Tab-separated table of C-alpha atoms in Angstrom:
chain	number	residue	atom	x	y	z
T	1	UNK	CA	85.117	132.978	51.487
T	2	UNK	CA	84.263	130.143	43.824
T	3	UNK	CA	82.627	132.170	40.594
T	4	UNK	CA	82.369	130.921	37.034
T	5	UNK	CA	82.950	134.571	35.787
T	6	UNK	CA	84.961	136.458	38.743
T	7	UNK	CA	86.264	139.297	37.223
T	8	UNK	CA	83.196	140.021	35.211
T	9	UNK	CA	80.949	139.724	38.150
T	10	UNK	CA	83.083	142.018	40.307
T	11	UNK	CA	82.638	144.897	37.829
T	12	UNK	CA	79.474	146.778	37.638
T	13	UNK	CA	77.682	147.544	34.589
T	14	UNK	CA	78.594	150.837	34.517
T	15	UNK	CA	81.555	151.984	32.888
T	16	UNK	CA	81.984	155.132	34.877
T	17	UNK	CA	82.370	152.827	38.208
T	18	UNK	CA	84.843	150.315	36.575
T	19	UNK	CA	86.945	152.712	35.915
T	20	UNK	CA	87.562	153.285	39.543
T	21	UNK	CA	87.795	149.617	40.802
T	22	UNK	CA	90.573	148.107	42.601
T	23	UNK	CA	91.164	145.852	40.363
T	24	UNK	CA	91.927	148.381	37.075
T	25	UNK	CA	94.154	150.286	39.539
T	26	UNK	CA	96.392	147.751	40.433
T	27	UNK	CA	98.489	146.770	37.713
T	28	UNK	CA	98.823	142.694	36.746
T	29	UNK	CA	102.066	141.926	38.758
T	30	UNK	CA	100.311	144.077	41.993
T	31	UNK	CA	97.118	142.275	41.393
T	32	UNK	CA	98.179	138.773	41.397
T	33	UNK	CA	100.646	140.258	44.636
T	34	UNK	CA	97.405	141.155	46.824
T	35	UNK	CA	95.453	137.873	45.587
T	36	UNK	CA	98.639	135.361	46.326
T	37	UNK	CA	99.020	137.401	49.716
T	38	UNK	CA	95.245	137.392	50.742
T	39	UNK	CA	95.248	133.577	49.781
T	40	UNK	CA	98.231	132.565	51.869
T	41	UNK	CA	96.290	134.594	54.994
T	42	UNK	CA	93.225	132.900	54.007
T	43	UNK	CA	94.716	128.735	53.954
T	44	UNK	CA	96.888	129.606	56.845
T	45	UNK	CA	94.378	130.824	58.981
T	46	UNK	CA	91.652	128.331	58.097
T	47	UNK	CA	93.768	125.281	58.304
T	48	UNK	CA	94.965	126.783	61.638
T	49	UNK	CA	91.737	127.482	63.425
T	50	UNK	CA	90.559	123.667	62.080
T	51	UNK	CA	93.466	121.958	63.841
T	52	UNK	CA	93.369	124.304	67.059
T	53	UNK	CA	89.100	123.616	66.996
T	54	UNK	CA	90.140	119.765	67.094
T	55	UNK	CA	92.538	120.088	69.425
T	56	UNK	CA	90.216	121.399	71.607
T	57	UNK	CA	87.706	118.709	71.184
T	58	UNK	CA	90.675	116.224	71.424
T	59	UNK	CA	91.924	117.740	74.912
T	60	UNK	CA	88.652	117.642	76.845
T	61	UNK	CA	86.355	120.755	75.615
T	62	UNK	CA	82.781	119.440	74.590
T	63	UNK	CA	81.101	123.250	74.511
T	64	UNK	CA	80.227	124.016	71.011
T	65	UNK	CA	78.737	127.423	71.509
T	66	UNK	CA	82.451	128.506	72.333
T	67	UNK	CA	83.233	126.776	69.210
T	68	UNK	CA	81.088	128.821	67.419
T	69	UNK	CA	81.802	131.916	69.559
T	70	UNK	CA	85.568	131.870	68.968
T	71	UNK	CA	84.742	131.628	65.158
T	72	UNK	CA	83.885	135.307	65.181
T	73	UNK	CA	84.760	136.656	69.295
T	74	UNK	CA	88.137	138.264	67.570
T	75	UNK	CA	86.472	140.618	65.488
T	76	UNK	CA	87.739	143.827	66.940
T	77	UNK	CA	91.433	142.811	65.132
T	78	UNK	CA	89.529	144.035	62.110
T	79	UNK	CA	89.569	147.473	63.424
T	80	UNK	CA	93.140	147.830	62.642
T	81	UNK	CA	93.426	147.868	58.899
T	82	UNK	CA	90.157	149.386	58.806
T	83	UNK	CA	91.624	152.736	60.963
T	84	UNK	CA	95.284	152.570	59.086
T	85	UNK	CA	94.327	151.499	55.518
T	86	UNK	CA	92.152	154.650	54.164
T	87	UNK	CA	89.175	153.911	51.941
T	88	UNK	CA	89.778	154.870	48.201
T	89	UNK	CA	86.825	157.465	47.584
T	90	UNK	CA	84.172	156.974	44.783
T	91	UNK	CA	83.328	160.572	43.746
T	92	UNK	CA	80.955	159.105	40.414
T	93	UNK	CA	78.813	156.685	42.182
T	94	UNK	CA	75.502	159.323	42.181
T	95	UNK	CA	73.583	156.551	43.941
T	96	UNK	CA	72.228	157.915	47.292
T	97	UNK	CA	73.203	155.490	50.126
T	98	UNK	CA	71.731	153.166	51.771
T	99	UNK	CA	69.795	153.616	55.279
T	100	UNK	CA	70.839	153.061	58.368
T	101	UNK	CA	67.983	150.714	58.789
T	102	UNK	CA	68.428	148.569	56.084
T	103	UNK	CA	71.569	148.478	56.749
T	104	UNK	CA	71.303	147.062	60.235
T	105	UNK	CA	68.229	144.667	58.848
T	106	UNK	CA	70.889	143.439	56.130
T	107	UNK	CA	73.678	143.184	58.633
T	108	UNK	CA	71.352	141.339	61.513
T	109	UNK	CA	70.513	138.815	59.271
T	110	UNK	CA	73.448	138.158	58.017
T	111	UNK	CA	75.017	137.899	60.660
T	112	UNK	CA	72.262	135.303	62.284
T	113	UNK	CA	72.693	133.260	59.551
T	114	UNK	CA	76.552	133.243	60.098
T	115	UNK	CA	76.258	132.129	63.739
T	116	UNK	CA	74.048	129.229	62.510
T	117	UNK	CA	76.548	127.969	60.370
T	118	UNK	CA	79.078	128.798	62.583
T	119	UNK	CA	77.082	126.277	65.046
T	120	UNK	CA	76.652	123.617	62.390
T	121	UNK	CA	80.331	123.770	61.678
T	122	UNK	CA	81.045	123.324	65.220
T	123	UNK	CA	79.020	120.639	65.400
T	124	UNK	CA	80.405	118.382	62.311
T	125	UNK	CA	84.041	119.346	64.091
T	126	UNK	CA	83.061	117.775	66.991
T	127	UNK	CA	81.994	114.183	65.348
T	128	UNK	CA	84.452	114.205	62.505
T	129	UNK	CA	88.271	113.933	62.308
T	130	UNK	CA	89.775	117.318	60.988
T	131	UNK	CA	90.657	115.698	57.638
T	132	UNK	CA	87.504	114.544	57.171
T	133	UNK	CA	85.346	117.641	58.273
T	134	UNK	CA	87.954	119.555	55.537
T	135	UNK	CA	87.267	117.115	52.969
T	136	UNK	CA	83.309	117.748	53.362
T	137	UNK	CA	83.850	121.029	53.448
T	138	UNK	CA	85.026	121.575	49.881
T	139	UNK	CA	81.211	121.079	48.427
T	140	UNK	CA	81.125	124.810	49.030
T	141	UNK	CA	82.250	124.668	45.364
T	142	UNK	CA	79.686	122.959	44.398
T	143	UNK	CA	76.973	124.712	46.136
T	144	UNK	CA	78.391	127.843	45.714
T	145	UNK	CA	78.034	127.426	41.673
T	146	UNK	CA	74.214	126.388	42.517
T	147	UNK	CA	73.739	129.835	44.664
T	148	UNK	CA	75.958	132.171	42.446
T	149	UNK	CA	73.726	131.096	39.340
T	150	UNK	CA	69.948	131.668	40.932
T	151	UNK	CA	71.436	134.153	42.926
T	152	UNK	CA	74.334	136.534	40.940
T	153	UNK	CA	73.197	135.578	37.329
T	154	UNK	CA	76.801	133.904	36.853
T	155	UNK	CA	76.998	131.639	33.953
T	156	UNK	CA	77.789	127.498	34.177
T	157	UNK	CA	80.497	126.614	31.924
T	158	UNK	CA	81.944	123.804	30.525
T	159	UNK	CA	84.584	123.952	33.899
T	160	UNK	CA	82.646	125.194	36.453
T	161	UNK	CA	80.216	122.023	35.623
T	162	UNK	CA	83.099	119.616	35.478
T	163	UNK	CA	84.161	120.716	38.765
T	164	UNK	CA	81.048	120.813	40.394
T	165	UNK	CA	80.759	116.994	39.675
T	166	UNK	CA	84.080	115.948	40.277
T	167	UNK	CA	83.616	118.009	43.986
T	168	UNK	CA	80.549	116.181	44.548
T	169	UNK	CA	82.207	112.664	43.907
T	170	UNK	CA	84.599	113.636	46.281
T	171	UNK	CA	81.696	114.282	49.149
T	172	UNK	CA	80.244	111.243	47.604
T	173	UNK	CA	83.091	108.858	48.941
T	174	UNK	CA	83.794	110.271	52.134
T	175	UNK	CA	79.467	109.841	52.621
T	176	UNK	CA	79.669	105.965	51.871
T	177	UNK	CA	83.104	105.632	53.835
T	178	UNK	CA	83.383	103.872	57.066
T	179	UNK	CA	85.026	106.476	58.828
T	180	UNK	CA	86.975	104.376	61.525
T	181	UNK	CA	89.813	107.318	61.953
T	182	UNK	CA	86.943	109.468	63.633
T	183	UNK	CA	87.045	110.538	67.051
T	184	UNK	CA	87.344	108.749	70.038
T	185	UNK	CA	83.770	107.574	70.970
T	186	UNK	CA	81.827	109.061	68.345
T	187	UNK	CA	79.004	106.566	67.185
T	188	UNK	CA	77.928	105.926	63.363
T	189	UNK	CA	74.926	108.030	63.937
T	190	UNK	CA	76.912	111.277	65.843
T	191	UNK	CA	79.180	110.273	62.892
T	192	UNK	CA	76.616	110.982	60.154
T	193	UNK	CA	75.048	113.396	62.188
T	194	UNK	CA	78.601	115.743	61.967
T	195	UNK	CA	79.039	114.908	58.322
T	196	UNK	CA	75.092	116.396	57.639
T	197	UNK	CA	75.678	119.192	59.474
T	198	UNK	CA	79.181	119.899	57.705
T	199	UNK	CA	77.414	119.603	54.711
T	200	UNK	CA	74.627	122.163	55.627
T	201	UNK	CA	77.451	124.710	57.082
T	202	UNK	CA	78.486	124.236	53.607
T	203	UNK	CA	75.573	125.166	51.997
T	204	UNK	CA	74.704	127.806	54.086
T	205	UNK	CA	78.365	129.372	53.724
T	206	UNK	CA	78.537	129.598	49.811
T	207	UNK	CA	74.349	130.699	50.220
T	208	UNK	CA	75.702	133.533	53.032
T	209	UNK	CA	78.296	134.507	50.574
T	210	UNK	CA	75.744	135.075	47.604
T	211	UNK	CA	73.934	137.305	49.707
T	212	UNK	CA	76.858	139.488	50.372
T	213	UNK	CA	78.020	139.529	46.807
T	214	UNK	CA	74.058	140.789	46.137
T	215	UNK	CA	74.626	143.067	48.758
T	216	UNK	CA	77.328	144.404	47.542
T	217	UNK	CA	75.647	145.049	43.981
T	218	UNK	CA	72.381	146.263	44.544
T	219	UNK	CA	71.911	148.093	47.755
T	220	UNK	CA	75.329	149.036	48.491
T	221	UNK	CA	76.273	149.893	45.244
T	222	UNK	CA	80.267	149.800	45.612
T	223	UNK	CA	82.505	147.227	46.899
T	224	UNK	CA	85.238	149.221	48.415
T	225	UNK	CA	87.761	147.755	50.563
T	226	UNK	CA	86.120	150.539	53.927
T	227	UNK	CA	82.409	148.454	52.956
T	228	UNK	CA	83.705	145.615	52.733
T	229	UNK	CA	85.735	145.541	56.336
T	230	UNK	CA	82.582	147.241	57.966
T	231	UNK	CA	80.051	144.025	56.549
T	232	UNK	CA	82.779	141.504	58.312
T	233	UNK	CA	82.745	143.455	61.425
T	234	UNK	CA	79.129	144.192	61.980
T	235	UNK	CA	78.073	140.353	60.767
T	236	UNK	CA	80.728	139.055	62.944
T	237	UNK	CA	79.426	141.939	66.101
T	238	UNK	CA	75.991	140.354	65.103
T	239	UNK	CA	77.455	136.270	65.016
T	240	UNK	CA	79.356	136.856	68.456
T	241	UNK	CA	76.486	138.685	70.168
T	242	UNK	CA	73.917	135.409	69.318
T	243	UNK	CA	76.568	132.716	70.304
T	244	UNK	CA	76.812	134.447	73.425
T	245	UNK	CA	73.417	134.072	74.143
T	246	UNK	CA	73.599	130.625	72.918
T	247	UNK	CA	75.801	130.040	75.527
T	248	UNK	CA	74.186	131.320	78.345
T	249	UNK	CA	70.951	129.747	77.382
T	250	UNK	CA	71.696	126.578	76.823
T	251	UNK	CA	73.732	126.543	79.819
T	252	UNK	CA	77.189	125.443	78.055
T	253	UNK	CA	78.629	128.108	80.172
T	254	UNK	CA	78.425	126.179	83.680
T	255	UNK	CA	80.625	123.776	82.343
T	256	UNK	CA	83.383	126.120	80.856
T	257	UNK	CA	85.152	126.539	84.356
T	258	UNK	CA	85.325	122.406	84.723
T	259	UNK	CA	86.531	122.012	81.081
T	260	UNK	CA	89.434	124.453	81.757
T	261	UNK	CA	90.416	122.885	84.979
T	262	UNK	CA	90.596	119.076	83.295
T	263	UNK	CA	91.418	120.283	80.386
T	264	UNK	CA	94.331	117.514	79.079
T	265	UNK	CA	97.026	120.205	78.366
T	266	UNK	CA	96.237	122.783	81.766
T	267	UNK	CA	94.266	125.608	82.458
T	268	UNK	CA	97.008	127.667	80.134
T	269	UNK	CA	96.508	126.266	77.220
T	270	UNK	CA	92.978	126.123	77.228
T	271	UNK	CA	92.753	129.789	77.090
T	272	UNK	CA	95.556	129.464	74.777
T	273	UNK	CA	93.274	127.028	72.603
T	274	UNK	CA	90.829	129.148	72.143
T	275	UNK	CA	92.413	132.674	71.764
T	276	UNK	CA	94.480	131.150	69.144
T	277	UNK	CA	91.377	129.879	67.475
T	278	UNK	CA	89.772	133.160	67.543
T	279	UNK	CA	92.994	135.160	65.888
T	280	UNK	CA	93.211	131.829	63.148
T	281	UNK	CA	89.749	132.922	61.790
T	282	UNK	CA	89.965	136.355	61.959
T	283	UNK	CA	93.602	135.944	59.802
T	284	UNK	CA	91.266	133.923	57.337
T	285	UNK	CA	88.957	136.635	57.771
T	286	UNK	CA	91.619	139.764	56.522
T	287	UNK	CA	92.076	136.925	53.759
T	288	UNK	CA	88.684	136.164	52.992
T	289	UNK	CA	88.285	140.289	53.187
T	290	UNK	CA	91.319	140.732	50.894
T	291	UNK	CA	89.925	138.569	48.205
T	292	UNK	CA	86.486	139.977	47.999
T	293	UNK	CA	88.001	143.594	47.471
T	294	UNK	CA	90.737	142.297	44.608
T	295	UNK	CA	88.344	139.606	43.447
T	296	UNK	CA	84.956	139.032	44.991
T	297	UNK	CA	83.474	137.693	47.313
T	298	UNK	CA	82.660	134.165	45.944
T	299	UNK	CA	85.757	133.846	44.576
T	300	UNK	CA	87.344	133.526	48.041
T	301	UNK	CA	84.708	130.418	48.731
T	302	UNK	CA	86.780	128.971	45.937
T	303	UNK	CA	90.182	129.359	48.016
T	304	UNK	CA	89.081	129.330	51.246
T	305	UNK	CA	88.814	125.264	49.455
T	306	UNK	CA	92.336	124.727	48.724
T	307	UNK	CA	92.578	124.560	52.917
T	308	UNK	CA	91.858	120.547	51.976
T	309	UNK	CA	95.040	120.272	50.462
T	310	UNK	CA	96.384	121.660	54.026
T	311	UNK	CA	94.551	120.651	56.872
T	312	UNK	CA	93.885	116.798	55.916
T	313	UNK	CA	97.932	116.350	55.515
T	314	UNK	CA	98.379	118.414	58.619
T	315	UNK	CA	95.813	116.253	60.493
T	316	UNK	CA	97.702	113.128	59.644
T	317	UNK	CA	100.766	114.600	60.959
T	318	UNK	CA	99.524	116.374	64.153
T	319	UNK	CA	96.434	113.978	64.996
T	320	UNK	CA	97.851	111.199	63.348
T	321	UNK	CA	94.522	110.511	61.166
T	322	UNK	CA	94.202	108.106	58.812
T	323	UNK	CA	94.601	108.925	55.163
T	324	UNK	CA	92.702	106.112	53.334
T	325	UNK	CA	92.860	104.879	50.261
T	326	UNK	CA	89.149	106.230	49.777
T	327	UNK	CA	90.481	109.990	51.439
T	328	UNK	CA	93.369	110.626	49.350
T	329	UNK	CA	91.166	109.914	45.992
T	330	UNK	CA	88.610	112.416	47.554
T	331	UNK	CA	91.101	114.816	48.114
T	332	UNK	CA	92.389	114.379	44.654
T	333	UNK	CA	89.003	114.736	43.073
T	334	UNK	CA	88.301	117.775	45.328
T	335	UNK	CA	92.118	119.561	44.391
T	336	UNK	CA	91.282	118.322	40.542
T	337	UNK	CA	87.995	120.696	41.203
T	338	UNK	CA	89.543	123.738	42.662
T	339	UNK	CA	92.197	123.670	39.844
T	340	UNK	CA	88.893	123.709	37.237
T	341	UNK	CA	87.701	127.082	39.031
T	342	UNK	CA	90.962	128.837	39.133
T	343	UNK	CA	91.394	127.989	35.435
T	344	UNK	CA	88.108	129.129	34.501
T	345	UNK	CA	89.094	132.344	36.641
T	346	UNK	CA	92.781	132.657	34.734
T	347	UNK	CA	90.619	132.865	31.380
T	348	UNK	CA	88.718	134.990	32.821
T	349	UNK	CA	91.191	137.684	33.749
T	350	UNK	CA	93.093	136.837	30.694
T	351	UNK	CA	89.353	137.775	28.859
T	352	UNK	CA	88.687	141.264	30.714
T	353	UNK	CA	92.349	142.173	30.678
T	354	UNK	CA	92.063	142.375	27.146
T	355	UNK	CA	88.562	144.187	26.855
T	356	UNK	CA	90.397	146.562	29.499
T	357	UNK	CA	93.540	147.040	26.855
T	358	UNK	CA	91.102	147.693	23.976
T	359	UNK	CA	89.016	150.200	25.835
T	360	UNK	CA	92.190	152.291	26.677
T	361	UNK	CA	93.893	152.084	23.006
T	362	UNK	CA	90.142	152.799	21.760
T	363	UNK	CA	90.218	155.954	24.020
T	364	UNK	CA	93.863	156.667	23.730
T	365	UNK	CA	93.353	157.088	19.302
T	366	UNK	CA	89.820	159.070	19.783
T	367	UNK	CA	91.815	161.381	21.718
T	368	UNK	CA	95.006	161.490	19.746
């Protein structure tokens, strides 16, 4: 849900629609409001729907097409702040819309490529420990800078760079670590099999995220909080419609009635398990929404990161994982990166604050 020039990029060149952005709206103390707010929905629900997906490894499920399925099934709780929170209107964008079939080209393959990584994520859940898997996860940073720069003409600075290394140390250690705090008979090679595949879902997250920043720029032409709501829901419609068939195909879906009856905790709380699951990410989801429609969209990759500061520390106390020597420096190195990005993003508000303040006093003494 990680920019080297957030505010900038969120903006559009033209003047006319900047003026009606969110973000000029709110005032500072409102803006940093929404973004704390959005960013506590965001950690808590990721960090939540990681320890419930392990728990349900942990307590006898082995389907990961419901793993993936429950990453988008709750969808429809989306519906509600898109039917009770009205869409601000955009009367000077002059730019016909889009069509209906390129819209439901761009949101079909989006939303196959989200059910993909939703699989591979599933996957590296399954073979790693929870601290681990969160650990691995924050190279979206890294690959996010790679994707935002070929793909959203953001810049590399002198921060972005230093954080991109230090996050790739940190993926670095955990790669050459002996992993003995993994799951109960995983082997080395299911072991480096779930860290590859983490890595990928990675990838493929910050490289999904691009693509719906570029959306947002150049077909859909506004990035209002109504757009932004109906590209969650129709990817996510899209995700949950080819896990399903995932399911049925592969034939994971014989074994869901035997995984609920041995389930370790009851047939309860394996529903339980995986409702909870499902409402976790779509909680990240109104977060992960939130951000892209005060921020952008690849700033909330960069938060959606800080969850490693959560989830390992959570793991150790719910799972009881082990928190290495060789995991707490890689969770250092990857905090010590996210703290580069939001730096780099404080200078950047700080920058187009100001250009904002000149622009009205400019305006303010040609009309005086």
């Amino acid at each position: 849900m990680a920019m080297p020039d957030s505010q900038e990029s969120i903006l559009p060149k033209d003047e006319t629609v900047i003026e009606q952005t969110q973000f000029v709206k709110l005032g500072r103390c409102q803006w940093w409001f929404m973004v704390a707010l959005n960013i506590f929905f965001l950690i808590v629900g990721q960090a939540a729907a990681v320890l419930l997906g392990r728990f349900y490894y942990d307590r006898g499920g082995n389907s990961k097409w419901m793993a993936t399925l429950v990453q988008t099934a709750a969808f429809p709780v989306l519906l509600i702040p898109l039917y009770f929170i009205p869409s601000s209107k955009d009367p000077l964008t002059s730019s016909a819309p889009p069509s209906i079939k390129v819209l439901a080209l761009i949101y079909f393959a989006l939303g196959v490529l989200l059910a993909c990584d939703n699989m591979l994520y599933s996957v590296g859940l399954l073979y790693l420990s929870a601290s681990t898997y969160s650990l691995i996860c924050a190279t979206q940073l890294a690959f996010n800078a790679v994707f935002s720069y070929f793909i959203n003409s953001q810049k590399f600075t002198a921060l972005i760079l230093n954080s991109v290394i230090i996050v790739s140390f940190s993926a670095a250690l955990i790669a050459v670590s002996d992993d003995s705090s993994g799951p109960a008979g995983v082997s080395k090679w299911k072991h480096i099999l779930g860290f590859i595949c983490t890595l990928g879902a990675s990838a493929i997250y910050s490289l999904l995220l691009s693509l719906m920043q570029l959306t947002f720029q150049k077909v859909l032409k506004k990035e209002t909080f109504s757009v932004v709501l109906e590209m969650q829901i129709y990817t996510a419609l899209v995700a949950s419609c080819a896990a399903t068939v995932g399911l049925f195909a592969s034939g994971e879906w014989r074994t869901l009635h035997g995984e609920m009856e041995n389930f370790g905790e009851g047939r309860v709380s394996y529903v339980m398990t995986l409702v909870w699951t499902a409402v976790a990410w779509q909680v990240c989801s109104v977060g992960v929404v939130g951000l892209i429609f005060v921020v952008s969209s690849l700033f909330s990759n960069v938060i959606s990161t800080l969850s490693l500061a959560v989830t390992p520390i959570a793991a150790v106390i719910i799972f009881h994982d082990k928190m290495d020597g060789v995991k707490i420096i890689a969770m250092l190195l990857a905090i010590w990166g996210f703290a580069t990005y939001i730096y780099q993003n404080y200078l950047d508000d700080s920058k187009v604050r100001r250009r904002q303040t000149g622009v009205t006093e400019s305006h303010n003494d040609s009309s005086a």
